[in-house]
CSV table of C-alpha atoms in Angstrom, one decimal:
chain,number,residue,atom,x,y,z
B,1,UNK,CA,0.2,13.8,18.3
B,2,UNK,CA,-2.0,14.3,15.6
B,3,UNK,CA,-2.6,12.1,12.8
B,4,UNK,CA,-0.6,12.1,9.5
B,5,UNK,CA,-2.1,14.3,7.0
B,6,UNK,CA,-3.8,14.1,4.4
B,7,UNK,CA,-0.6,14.9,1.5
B,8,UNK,CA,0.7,11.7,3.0
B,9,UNK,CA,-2.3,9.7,2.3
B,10,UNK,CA,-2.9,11.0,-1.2
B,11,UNK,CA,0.6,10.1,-1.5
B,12,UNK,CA,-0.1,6.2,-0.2
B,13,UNK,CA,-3.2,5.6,-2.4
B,14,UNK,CA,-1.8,7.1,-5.7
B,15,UNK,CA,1.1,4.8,-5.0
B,16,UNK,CA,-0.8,2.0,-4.3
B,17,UNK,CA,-2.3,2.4,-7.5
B,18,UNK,CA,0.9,3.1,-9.3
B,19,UNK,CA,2.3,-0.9,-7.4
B,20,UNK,CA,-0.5,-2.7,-7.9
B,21,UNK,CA,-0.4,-1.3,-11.6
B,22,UNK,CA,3.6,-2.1,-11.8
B,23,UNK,CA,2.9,-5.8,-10.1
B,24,UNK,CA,0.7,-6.9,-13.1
B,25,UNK,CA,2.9,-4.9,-15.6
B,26,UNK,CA,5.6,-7.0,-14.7
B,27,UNK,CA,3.5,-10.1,-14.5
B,28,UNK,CA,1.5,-9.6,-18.1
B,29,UNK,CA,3.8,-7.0,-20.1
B,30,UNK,CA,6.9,-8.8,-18.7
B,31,UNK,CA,5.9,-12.3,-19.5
B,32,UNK,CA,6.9,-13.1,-15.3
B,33,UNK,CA,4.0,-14.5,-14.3
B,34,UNK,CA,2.7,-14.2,-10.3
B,35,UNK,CA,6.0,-15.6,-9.0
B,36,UNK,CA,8.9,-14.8,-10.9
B,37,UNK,CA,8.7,-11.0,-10.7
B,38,UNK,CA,9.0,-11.8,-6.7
B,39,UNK,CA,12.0,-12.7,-6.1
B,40,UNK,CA,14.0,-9.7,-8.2
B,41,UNK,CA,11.6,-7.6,-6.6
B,42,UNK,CA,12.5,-8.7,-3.1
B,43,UNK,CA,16.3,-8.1,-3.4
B,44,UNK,CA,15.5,-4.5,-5.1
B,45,UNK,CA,13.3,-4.4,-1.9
B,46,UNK,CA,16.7,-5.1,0.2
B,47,UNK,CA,18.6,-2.5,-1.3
B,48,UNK,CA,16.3,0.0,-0.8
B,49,UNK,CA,15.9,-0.4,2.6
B,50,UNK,CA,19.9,-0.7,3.1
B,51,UNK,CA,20.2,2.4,1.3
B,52,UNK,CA,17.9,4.1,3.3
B,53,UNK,CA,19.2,3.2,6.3
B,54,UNK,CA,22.6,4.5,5.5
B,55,UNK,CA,21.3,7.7,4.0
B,56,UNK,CA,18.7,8.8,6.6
B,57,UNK,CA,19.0,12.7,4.7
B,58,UNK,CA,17.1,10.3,1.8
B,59,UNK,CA,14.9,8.4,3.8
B,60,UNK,CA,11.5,9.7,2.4
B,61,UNK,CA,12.5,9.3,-1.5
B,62,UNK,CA,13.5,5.5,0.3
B,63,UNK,CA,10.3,5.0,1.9
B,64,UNK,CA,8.1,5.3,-1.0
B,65,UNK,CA,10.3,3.0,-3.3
B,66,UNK,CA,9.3,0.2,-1.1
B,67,UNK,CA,6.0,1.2,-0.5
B,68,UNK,CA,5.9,0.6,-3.7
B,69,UNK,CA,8.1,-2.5,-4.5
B,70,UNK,CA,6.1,-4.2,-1.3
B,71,UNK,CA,2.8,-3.1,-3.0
B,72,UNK,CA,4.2,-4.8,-6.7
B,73,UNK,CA,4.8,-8.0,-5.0
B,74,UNK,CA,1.9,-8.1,-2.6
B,75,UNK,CA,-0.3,-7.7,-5.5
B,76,UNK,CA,1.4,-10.8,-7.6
B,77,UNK,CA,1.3,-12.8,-4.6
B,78,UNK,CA,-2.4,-12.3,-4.2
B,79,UNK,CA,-2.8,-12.8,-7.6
B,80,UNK,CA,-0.9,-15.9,-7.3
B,81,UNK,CA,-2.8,-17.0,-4.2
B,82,UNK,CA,-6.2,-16.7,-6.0
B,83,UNK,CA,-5.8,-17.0,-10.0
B,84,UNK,CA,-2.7,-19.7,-10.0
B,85,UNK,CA,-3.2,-21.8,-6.7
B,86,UNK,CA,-7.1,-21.2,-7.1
B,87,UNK,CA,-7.0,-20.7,-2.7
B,88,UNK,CA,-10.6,-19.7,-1.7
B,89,UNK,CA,-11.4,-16.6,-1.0
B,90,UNK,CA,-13.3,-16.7,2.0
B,91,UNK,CA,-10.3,-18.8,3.3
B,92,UNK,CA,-7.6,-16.6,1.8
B,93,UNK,CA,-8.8,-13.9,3.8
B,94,UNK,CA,-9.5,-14.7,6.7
B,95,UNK,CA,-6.7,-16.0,6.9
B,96,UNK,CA,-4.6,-12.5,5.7
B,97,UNK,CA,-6.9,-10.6,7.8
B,98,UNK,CA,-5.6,-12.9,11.0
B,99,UNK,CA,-2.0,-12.3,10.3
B,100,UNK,CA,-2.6,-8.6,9.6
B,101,UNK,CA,-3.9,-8.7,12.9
B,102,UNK,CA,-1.1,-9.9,14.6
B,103,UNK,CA,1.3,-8.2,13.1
B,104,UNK,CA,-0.1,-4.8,13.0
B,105,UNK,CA,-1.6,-5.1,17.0
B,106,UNK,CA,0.6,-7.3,18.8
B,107,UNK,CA,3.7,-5.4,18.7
B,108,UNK,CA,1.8,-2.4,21.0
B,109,UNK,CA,0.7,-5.4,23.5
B,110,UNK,CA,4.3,-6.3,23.9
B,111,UNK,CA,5.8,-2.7,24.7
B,112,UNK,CA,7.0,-1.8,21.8
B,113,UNK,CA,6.3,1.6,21.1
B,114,UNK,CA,10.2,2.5,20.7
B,115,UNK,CA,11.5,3.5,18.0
B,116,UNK,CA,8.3,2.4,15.4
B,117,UNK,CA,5.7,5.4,17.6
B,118,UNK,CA,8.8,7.8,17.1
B,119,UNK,CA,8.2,10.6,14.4
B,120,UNK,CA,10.2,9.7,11.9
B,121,UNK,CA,13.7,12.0,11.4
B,122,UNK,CA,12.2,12.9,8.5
B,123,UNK,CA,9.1,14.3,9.8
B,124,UNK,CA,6.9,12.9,6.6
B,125,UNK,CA,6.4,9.4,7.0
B,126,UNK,CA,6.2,7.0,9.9
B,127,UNK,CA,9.3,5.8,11.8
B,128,UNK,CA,9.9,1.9,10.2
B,129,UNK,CA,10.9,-1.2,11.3
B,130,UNK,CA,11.0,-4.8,9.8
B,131,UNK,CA,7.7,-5.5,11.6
B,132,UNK,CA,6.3,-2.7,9.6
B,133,UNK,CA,7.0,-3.5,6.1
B,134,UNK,CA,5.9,-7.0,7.3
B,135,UNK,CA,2.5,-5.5,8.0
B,136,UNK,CA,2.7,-3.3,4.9
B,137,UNK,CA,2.9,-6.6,2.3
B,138,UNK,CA,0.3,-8.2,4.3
B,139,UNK,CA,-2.0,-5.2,4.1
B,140,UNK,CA,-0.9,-5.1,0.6
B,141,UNK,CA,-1.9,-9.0,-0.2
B,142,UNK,CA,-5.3,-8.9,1.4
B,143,UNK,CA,-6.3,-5.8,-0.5
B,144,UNK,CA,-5.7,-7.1,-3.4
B,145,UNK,CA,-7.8,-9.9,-2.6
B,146,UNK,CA,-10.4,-7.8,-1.1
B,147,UNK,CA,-10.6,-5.3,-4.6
B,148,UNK,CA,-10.4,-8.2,-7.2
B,149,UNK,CA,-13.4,-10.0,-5.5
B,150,UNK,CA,-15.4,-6.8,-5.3
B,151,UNK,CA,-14.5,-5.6,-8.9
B,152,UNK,CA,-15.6,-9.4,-10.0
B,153,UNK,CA,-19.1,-9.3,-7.8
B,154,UNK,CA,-19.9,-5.8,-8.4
B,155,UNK,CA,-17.9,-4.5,-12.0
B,156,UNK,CA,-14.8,-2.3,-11.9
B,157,UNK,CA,-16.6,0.7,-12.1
B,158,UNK,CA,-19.4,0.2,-9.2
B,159,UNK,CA,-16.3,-1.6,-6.7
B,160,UNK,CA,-13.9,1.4,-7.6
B,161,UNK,CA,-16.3,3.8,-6.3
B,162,UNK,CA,-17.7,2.0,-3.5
B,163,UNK,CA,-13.9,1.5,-2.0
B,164,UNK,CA,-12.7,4.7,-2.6
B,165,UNK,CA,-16.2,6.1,-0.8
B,166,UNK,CA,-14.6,3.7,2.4
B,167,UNK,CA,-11.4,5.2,1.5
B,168,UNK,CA,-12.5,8.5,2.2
B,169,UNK,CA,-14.7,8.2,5.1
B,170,UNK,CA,-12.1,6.5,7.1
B,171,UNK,CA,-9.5,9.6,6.4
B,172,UNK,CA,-12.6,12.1,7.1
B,173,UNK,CA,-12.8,10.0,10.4
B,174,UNK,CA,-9.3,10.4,10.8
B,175,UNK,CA,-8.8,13.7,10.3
B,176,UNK,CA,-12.4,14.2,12.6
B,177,UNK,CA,-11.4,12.3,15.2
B,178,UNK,CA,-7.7,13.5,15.3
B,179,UNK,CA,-7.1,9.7,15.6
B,180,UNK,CA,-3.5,8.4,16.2
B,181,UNK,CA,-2.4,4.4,16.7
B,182,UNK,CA,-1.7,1.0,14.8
B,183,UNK,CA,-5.4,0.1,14.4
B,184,UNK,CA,-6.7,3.7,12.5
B,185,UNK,CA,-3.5,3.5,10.9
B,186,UNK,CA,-3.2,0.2,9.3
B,187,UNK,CA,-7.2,0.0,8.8
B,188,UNK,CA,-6.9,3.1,6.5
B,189,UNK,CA,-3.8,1.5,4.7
B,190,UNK,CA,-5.6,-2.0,3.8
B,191,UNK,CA,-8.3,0.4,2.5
B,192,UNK,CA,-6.0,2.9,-0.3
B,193,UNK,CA,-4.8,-1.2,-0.6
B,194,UNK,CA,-8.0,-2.3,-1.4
B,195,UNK,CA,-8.9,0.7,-3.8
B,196,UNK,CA,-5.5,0.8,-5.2
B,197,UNK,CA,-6.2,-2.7,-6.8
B,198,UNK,CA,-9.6,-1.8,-8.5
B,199,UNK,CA,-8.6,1.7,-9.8
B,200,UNK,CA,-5.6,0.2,-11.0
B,201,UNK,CA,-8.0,-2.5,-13.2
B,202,UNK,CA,-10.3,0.2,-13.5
B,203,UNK,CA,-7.4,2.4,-15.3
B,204,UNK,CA,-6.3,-0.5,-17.4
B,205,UNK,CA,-9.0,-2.9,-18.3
B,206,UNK,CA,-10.4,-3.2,-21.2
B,207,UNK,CA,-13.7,-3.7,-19.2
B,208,UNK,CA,-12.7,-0.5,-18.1
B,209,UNK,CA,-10.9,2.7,-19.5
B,210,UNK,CA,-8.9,0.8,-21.6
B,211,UNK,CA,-5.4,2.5,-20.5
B,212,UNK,CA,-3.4,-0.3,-20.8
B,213,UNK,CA,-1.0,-1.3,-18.2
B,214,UNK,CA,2.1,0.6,-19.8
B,215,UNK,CA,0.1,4.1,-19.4
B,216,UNK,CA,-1.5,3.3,-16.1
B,217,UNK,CA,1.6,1.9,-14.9
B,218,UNK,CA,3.4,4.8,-16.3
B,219,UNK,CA,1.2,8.1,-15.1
B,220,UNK,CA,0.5,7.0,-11.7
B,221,UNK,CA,4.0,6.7,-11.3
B,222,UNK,CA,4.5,10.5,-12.4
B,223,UNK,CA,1.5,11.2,-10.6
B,224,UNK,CA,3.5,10.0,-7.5
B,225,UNK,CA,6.7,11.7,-8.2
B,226,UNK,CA,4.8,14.7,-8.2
B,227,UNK,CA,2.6,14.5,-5.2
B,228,UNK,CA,5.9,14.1,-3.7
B,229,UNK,CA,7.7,16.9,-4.9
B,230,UNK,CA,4.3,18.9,-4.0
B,231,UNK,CA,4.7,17.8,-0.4
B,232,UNK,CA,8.7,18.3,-0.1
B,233,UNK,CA,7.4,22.1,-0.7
B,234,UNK,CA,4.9,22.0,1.7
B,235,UNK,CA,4.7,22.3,5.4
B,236,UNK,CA,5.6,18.2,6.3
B,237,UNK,CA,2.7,16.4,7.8
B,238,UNK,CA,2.7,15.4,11.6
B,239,UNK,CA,2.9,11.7,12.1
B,240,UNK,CA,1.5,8.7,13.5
B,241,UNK,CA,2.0,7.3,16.7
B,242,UNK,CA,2.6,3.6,14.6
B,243,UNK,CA,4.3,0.7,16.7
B,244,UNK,CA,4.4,-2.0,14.2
């Protein structure tokens, strides 16, 4: 199969923005802090997924609320991780990038290619499983990591650019190569991760645009909503072959 295209990965960076934006909305604007926006975020999480698992004719408009809620959270855990707990960062991520590891390569060692390599019914987004939200926060916790020490060593600016240039090399790659499988796949996601969290700052800083949180927060969202309704008119994208 060939690999998913490149309206679904517009789609997954704009929303990574558009979480990583919402996480610190609810963590500055909402007063929450890193730890108590998690919890109401993990049973909206919950119903989404039960939702879309009882309306599969909805499961797209499904999959892209938790991408997002899982991107919200991952980003206040990070945040939490780093800023309240004060964990190293070398530490920290080594020892994210180990568990990503594991949970994005181990499932294809074991055989399990059934039903998570299966295009999804939909034919827009990857077939899920538990394993693969799993991997998604993970992904989503070590890029923000990643994007908060490169906006701090290099300036929001400079680090937005630089990941978004990895960003798009690894979908020219992709789309080069015709490249299919967990490690392309979930490499590419950590990366719109990674990005997400310093054009999100970028967006929103003070030391940067100056948006605010409320507007970033606020017109990625839209921006989402309408990539999506841009690619419910198109042609749907073939999909991965993803066994997380």
């Amino acid at each position: 199969m060939r690999p998913l295209g490149m309206r679904y990965w517009a789609s997954m960076s704009v929303a990574s923005v558009f979480g990583a934006s919402l996480g610190d909305f609810i963590s500055h604007n909402l007063h929450l802090g890193h730890w108590r926006g998690v919890p109401p975020l993990a049973v909206l999480l919950a119903l989404t997924l039960l939702a879309a698992g009882r309306n599969r004719a909805r499961f797209v408009a499904f999959y892209w609320v938790a991408v997002v809620i899982i991107r919200a959270a991952a980003t206040n855990i990070g945040d939490l991780a780093t800023h309240d707990l004060r964990l190293g960062d070398h530490a920290l991520v080594a020892v994210l990038a180990i568990l990503l590891l594991v949970s994005a390569l181990v499932p294809a060692f074991v055989g399990r290619t059934v039903p998570d390599a299966r295009i999804s019914r939909s034919t827009e987004v990857p077939e899920t499983s538990t394993s693969y939200w799993v991997t998604l926060f993970l992904a989503g916790t070590l890029g923000t990591v990643l994007g908060d020490d490169a906006s701090d060593r290099y300036g929001l600016a400079a680090a937005s650019l630089m990941l978004c240039v990895v960003l798009g090399t690894l979908l020219w790659l992709r789309q080069r190569t015709n490249a299919t499988g967990n490690g392309s796949y979930w490499l590419t996601v950590l990366a719109a991760r990674t990005a997400g969290t310093s054009v999100g700052d970028l967006l929103a800083s003070r030391h940067g645009l100056g948006l605010g949180l409320p507007a970033t927060t606020a017109g990625a969202g839209l921006l989402l909503v309408g990539s999506l309704l841009f690619r419910q008119r198109s042609v749907p994208a073939v999909q991965d072959q993803i066994s997380a």
